[in-house]
Short mmCIF file of C-alpha atoms and ligand atoms in Angstrom, two decimals:
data_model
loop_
_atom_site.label_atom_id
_atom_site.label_comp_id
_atom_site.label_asym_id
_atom_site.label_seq_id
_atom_site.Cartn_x
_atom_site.Cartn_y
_atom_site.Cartn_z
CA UNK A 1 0.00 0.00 0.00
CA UNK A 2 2.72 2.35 1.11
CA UNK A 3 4.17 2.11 -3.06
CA UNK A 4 0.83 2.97 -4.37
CA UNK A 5 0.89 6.20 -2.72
CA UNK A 6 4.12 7.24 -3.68
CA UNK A 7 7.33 8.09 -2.55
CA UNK A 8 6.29 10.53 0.19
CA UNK A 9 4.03 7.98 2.26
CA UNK A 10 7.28 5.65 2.05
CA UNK A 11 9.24 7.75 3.49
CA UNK A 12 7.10 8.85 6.08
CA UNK A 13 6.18 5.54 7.29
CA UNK A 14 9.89 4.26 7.13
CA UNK A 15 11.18 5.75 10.24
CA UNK A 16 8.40 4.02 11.73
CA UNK A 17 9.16 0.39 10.88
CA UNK A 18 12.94 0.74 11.54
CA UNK A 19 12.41 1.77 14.91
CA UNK A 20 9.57 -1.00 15.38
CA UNK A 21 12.11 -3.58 13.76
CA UNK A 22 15.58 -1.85 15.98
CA UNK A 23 13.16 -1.82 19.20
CA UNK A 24 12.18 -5.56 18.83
CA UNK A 25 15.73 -6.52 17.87
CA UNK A 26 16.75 -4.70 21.34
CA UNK A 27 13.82 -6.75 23.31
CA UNK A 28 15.20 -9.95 21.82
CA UNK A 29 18.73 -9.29 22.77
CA UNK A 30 17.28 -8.42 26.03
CA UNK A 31 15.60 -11.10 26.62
CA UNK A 32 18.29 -13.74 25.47
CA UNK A 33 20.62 -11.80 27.89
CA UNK A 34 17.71 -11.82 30.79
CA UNK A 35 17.67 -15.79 30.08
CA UNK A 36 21.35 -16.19 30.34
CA UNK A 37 21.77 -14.08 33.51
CA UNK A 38 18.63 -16.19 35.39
CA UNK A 39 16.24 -13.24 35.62
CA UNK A 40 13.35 -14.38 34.36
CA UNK A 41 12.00 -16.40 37.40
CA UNK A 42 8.37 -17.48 38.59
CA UNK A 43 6.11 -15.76 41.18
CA UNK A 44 4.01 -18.22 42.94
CA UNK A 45 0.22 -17.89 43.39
CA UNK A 46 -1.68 -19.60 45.74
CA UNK A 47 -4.67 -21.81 45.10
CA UNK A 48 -7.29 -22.47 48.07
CA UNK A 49 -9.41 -25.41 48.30
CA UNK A 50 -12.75 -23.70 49.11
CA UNK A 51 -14.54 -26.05 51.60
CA UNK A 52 -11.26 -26.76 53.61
CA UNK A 53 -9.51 -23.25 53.31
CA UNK A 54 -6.41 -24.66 52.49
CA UNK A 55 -4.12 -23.88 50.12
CA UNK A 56 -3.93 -26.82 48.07
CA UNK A 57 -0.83 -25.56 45.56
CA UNK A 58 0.48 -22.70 43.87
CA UNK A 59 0.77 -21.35 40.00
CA UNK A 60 3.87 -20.56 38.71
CA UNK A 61 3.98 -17.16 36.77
CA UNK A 62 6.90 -16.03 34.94
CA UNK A 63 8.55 -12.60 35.62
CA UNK A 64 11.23 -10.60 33.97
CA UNK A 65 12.83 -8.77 36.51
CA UNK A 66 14.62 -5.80 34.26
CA UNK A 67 17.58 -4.07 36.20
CA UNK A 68 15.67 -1.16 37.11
CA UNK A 69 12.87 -2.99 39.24
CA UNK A 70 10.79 -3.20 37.19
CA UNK A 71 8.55 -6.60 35.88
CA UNK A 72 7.95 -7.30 32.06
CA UNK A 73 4.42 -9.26 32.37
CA UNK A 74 4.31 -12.30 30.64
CA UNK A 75 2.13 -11.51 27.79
CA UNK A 76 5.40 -9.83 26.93
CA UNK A 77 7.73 -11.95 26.60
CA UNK A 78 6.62 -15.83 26.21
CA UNK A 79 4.97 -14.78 22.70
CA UNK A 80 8.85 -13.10 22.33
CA UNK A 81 10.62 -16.12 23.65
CA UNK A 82 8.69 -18.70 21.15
CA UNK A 83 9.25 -16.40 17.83
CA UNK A 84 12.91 -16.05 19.09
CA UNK A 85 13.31 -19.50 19.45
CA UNK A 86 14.19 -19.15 23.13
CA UNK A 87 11.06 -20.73 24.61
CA UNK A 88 12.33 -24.22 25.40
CA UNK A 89 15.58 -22.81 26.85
CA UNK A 90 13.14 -20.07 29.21
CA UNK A 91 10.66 -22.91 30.24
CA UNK A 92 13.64 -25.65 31.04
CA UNK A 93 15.37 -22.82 33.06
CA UNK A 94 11.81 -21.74 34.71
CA UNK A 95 10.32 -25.16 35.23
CA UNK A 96 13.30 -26.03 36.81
CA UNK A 97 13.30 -23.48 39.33
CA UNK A 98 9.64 -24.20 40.40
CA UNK A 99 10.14 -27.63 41.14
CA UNK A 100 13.35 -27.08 42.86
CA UNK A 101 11.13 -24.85 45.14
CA UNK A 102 7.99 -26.98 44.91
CA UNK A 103 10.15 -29.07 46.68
CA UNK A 104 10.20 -27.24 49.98
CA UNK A 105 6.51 -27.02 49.99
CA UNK A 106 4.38 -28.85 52.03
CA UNK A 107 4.20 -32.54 50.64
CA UNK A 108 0.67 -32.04 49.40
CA UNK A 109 0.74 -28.98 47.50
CA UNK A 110 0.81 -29.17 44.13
CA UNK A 111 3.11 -26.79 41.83
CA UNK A 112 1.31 -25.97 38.48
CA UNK A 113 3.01 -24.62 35.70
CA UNK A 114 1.76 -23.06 32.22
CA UNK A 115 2.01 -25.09 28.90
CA UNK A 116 1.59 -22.08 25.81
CA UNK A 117 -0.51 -23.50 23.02
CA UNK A 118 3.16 -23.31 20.92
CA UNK A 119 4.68 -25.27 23.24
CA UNK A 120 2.28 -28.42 23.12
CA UNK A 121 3.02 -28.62 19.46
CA UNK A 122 6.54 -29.66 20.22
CA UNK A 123 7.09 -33.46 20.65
CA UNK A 124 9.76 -33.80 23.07
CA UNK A 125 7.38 -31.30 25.20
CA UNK A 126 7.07 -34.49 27.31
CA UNK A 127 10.33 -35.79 27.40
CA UNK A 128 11.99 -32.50 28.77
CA UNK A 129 9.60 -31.81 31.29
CA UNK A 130 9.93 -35.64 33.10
CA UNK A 131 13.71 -35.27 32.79
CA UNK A 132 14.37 -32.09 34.35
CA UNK A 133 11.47 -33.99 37.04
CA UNK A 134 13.33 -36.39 37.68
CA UNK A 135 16.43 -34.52 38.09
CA UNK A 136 15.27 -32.40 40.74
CA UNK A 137 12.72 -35.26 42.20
CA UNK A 138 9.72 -33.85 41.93
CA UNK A 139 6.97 -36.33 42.82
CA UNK A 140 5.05 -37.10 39.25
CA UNK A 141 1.77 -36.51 41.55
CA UNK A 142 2.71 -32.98 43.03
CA UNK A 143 2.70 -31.75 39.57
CA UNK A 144 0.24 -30.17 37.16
CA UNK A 145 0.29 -28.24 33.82
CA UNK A 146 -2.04 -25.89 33.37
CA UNK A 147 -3.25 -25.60 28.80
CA UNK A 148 -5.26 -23.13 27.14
CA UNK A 149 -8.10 -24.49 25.56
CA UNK A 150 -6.82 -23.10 21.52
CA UNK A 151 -3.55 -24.65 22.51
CA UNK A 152 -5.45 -28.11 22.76
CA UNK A 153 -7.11 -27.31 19.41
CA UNK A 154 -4.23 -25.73 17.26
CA UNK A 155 -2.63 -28.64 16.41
CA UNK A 156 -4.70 -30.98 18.04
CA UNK A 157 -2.82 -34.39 17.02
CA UNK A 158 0.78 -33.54 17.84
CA UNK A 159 -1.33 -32.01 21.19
CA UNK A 160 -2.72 -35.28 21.99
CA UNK A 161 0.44 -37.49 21.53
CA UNK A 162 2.08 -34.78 23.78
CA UNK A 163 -0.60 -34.33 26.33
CA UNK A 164 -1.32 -38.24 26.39
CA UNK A 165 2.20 -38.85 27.21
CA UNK A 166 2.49 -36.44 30.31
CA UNK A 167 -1.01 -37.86 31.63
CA UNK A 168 0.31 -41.41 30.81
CA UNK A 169 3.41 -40.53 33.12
CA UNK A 170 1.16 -39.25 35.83
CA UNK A 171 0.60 -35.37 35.51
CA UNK A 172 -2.39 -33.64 35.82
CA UNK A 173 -3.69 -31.41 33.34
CA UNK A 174 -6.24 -28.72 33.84
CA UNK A 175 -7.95 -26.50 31.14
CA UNK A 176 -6.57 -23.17 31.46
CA UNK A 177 -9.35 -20.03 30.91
CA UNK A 178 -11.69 -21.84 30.03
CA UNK A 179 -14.99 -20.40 28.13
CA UNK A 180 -12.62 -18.31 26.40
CA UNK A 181 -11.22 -19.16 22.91
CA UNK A 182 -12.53 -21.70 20.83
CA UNK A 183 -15.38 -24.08 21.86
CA UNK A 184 -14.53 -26.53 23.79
CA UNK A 185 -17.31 -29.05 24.59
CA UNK A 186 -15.88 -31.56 21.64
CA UNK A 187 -12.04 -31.53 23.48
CA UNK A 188 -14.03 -31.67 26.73
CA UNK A 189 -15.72 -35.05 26.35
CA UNK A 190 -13.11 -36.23 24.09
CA UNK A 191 -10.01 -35.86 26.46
CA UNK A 192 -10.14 -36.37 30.44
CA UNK A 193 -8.85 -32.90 31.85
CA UNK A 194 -8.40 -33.19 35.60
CA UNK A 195 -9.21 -29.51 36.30
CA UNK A 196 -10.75 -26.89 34.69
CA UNK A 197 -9.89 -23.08 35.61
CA UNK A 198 -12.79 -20.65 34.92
CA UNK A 199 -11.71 -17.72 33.17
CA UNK A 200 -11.37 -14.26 35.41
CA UNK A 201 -13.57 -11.97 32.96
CA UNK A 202 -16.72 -14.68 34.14
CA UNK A 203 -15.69 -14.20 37.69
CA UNK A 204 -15.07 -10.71 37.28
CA UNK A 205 -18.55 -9.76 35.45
CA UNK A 206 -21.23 -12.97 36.84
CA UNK A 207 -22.47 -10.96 39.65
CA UNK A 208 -23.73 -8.17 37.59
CA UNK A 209 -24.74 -10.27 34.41
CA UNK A 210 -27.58 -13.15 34.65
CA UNK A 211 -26.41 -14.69 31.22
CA UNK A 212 -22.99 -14.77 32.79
CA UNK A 213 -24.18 -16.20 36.12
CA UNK A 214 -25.79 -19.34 34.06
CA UNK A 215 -22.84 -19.76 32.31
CA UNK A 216 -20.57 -20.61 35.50
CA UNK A 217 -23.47 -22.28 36.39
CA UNK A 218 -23.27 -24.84 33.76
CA UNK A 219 -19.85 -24.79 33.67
CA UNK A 220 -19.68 -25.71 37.27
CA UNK A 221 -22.36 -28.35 36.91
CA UNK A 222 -20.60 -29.79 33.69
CA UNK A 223 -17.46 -30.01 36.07
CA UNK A 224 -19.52 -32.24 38.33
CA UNK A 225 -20.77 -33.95 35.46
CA UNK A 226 -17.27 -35.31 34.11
CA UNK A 227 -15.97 -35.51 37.60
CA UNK A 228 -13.25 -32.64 36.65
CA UNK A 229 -11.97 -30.06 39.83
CA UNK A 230 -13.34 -26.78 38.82
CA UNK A 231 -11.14 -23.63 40.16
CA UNK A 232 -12.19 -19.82 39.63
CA UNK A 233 -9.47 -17.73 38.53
CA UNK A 234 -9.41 -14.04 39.59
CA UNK A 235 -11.28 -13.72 43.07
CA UNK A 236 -10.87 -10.10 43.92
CA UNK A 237 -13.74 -9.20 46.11
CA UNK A 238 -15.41 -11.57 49.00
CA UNK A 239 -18.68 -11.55 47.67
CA UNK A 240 -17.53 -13.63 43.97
CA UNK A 241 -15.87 -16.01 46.50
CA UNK A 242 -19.03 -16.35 48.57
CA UNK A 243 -21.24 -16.95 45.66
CA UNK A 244 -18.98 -19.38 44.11
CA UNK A 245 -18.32 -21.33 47.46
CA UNK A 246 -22.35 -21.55 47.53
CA UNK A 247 -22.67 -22.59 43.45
CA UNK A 248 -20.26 -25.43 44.30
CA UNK A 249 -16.84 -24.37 42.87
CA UNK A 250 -14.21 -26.36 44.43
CA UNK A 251 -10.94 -24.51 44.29
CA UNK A 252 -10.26 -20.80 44.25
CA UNK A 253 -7.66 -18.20 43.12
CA UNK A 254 -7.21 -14.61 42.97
CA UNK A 255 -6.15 -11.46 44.21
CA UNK A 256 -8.47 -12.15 47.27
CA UNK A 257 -7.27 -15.27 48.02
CA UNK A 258 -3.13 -14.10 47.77
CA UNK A 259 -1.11 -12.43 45.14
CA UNK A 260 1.84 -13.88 42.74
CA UNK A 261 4.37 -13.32 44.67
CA UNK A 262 8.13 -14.35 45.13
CA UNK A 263 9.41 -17.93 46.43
CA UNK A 264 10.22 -17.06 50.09
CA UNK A 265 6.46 -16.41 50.80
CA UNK A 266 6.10 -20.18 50.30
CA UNK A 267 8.09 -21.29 52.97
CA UNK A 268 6.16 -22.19 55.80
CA UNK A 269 7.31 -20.18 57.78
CA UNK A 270 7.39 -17.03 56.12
CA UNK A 271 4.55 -14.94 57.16
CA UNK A 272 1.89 -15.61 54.88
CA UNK A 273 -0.78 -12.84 53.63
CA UNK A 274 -3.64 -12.25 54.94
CA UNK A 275 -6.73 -14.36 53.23
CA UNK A 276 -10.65 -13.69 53.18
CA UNK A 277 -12.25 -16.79 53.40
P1 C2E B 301 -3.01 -17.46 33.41
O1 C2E B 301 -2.31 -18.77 33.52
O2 C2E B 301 -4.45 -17.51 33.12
O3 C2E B 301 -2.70 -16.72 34.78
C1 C2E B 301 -3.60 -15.86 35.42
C2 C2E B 301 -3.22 -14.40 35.24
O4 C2E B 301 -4.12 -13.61 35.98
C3 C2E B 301 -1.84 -14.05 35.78
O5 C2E B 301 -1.34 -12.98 34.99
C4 C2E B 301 -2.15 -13.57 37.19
O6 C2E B 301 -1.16 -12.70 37.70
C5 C2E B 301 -3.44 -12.84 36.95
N1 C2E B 301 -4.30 -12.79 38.14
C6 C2E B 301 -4.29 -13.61 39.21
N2 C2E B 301 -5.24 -13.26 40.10
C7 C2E B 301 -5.89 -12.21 39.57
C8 C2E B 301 -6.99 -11.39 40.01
O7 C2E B 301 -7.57 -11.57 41.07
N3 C2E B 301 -7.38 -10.40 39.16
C9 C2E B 301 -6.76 -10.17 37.96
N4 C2E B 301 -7.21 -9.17 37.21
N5 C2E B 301 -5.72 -10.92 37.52
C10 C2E B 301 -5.30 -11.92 38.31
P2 C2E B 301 0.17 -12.97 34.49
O8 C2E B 301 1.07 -13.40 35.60
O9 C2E B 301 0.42 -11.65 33.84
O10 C2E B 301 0.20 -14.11 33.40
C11 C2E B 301 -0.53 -13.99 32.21
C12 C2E B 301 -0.50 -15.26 31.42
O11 C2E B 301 0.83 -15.55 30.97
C13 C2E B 301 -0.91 -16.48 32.23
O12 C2E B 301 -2.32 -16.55 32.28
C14 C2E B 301 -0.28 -17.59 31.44
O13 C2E B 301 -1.12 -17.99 30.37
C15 C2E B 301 0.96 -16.94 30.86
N6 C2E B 301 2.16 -17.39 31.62
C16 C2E B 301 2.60 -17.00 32.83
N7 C2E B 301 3.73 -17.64 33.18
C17 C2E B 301 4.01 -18.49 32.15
C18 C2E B 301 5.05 -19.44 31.90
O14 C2E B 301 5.97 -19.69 32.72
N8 C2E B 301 4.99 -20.12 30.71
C19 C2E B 301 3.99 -19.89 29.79
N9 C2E B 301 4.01 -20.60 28.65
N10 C2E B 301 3.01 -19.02 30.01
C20 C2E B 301 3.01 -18.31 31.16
MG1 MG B 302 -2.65 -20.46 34.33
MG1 MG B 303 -6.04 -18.60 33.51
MG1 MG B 304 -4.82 -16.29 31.04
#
């Protein structure tokens, strides 16, 4: 399009694109460098079984700590890390940090960790993960990886072979924000998820929207249905956390319920924050 116009519109838009292209060449150096010094580490956020009040595990969320303080999110840098071809050397260094921490943990928390639709199109997904396991000894059980429901779908054989060979091994699998992305009822009956993890923009908008309310309904009900654990994700305010105690969610998570934050807030005897249940 820019050609069409002529010469002017070229040049005006070129300044543009070369700083686009220099800045994401800079990111990408950064982030290789980030990976190589260890700064990219996981937060941990709690997950609280809602009839006991326990915390029954924590998520593991990536963080780029840049040398000024400040955190890169995420959404960031994984999409980054798989175009860069940097994703398997970032999850390898960050999965083995979690279960090296996992490990001082109370025995029956559970450390879950997130699987990027990309990533579950790679074969020796599988084999990686149960080595570095192994390595750090890990129980198989204490472990569980947490998928989007697109990533099932994207390429849904080399998915299954990679999916069926981490379940076959042990680990459980939950179905990361779900009723978001592509339908899902088909991969639902068709493969035996262990959990399924409500997506935050139902929690955040069921109160105030009937439609909404019916759908965690259902998808709370459908849980019971299959037998799968259903967990809300982002719990900010008591009364979501009341109402879904009442509808029968089992597990809960949020900003309620305890922030992402560093390892030493794990230990047991670190003082843990304050929770609302
Ligand atoms: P997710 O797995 O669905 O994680 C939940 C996101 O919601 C996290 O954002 C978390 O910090 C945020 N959250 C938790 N509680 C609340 C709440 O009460 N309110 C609100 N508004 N948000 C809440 P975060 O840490 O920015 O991570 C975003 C996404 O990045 C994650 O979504 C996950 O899909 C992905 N991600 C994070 N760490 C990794 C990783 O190590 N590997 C891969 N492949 N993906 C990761
Ligand atoms: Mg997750
Ligand atoms: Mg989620
Ligand atoms: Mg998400």
């Amino acid at each position: 399009a820019a050609k069409k116009t002529g010469r002017n519109q070229v040049k005006f838009f070129e300044p543009t694109m070369h700083a686009e292209l220099a800045k994401r060449v800079r990111m990408e150096g950064d982030l290789r460098h980030a990976i190589n010094t260890a700064r990219i580490i996981p937060h941990y956020q709690p997950f609280v079984d809602l009839i006991t009040e326990e915390v029954v595990g924590y998520e593991a969320l990536a963080r780029w700590e840049r040398s000024d303080g400040t955190f890169v999110p995420p959404c960031d840098f994984i999409p980054l890390a798989e175009e860069a071809g940097l994703i398997v050397e970032l999850t390898d260094q960050l999965f083995r940090t979690a279960c090296r921490d996992a490990l001082s943990w109370p025995a029956h928390t559970v450390l879950s960790f997130n699987i990027s639709p990309v990533q579950l199109s790679d074969r020796l997904l599988g084999l990686r993960l149960l080595t570095i396991l192994g390595e750090i000894g890990l129980p198989i059980h204490r472990l569980e990886l947490e998928v989007t429901e697109s990533a099932v779908i994207r390429d849904a054989e080399t998915a299954r072979i990679v999916l069926d060979q981490l379940v076959n091994a042990g680990i459980k699998i939950a179905l990361d924000d779900f009723g978001t992305g592509y339908s899902s009822l088909s991969q639902l009956s068709d493969y035996k998820f262990d959990k399924i993890k409500i997506d935050k923009s139902f929690v955040a908008n069921f109160e105030n929207s009937e439609k909404q309310e019916k759908v965690v309904r259902a998808i709370i009900a459908l849980g019971n249905g299959l037998g799968v654990t259903i967990t809300a994700e982002g719990i900010e305010e008591q009364s979501q956390l009341t109402r879904l105690k009442s509808m029968g969610c089992h597990i809960g998570q949020g900003y309620l319920l305890g922030r992402p934050l560093a390892f030493d807030f794990t230990l047991p005897d670190a003082k843990q924050p304050e929770r609302h249940i």
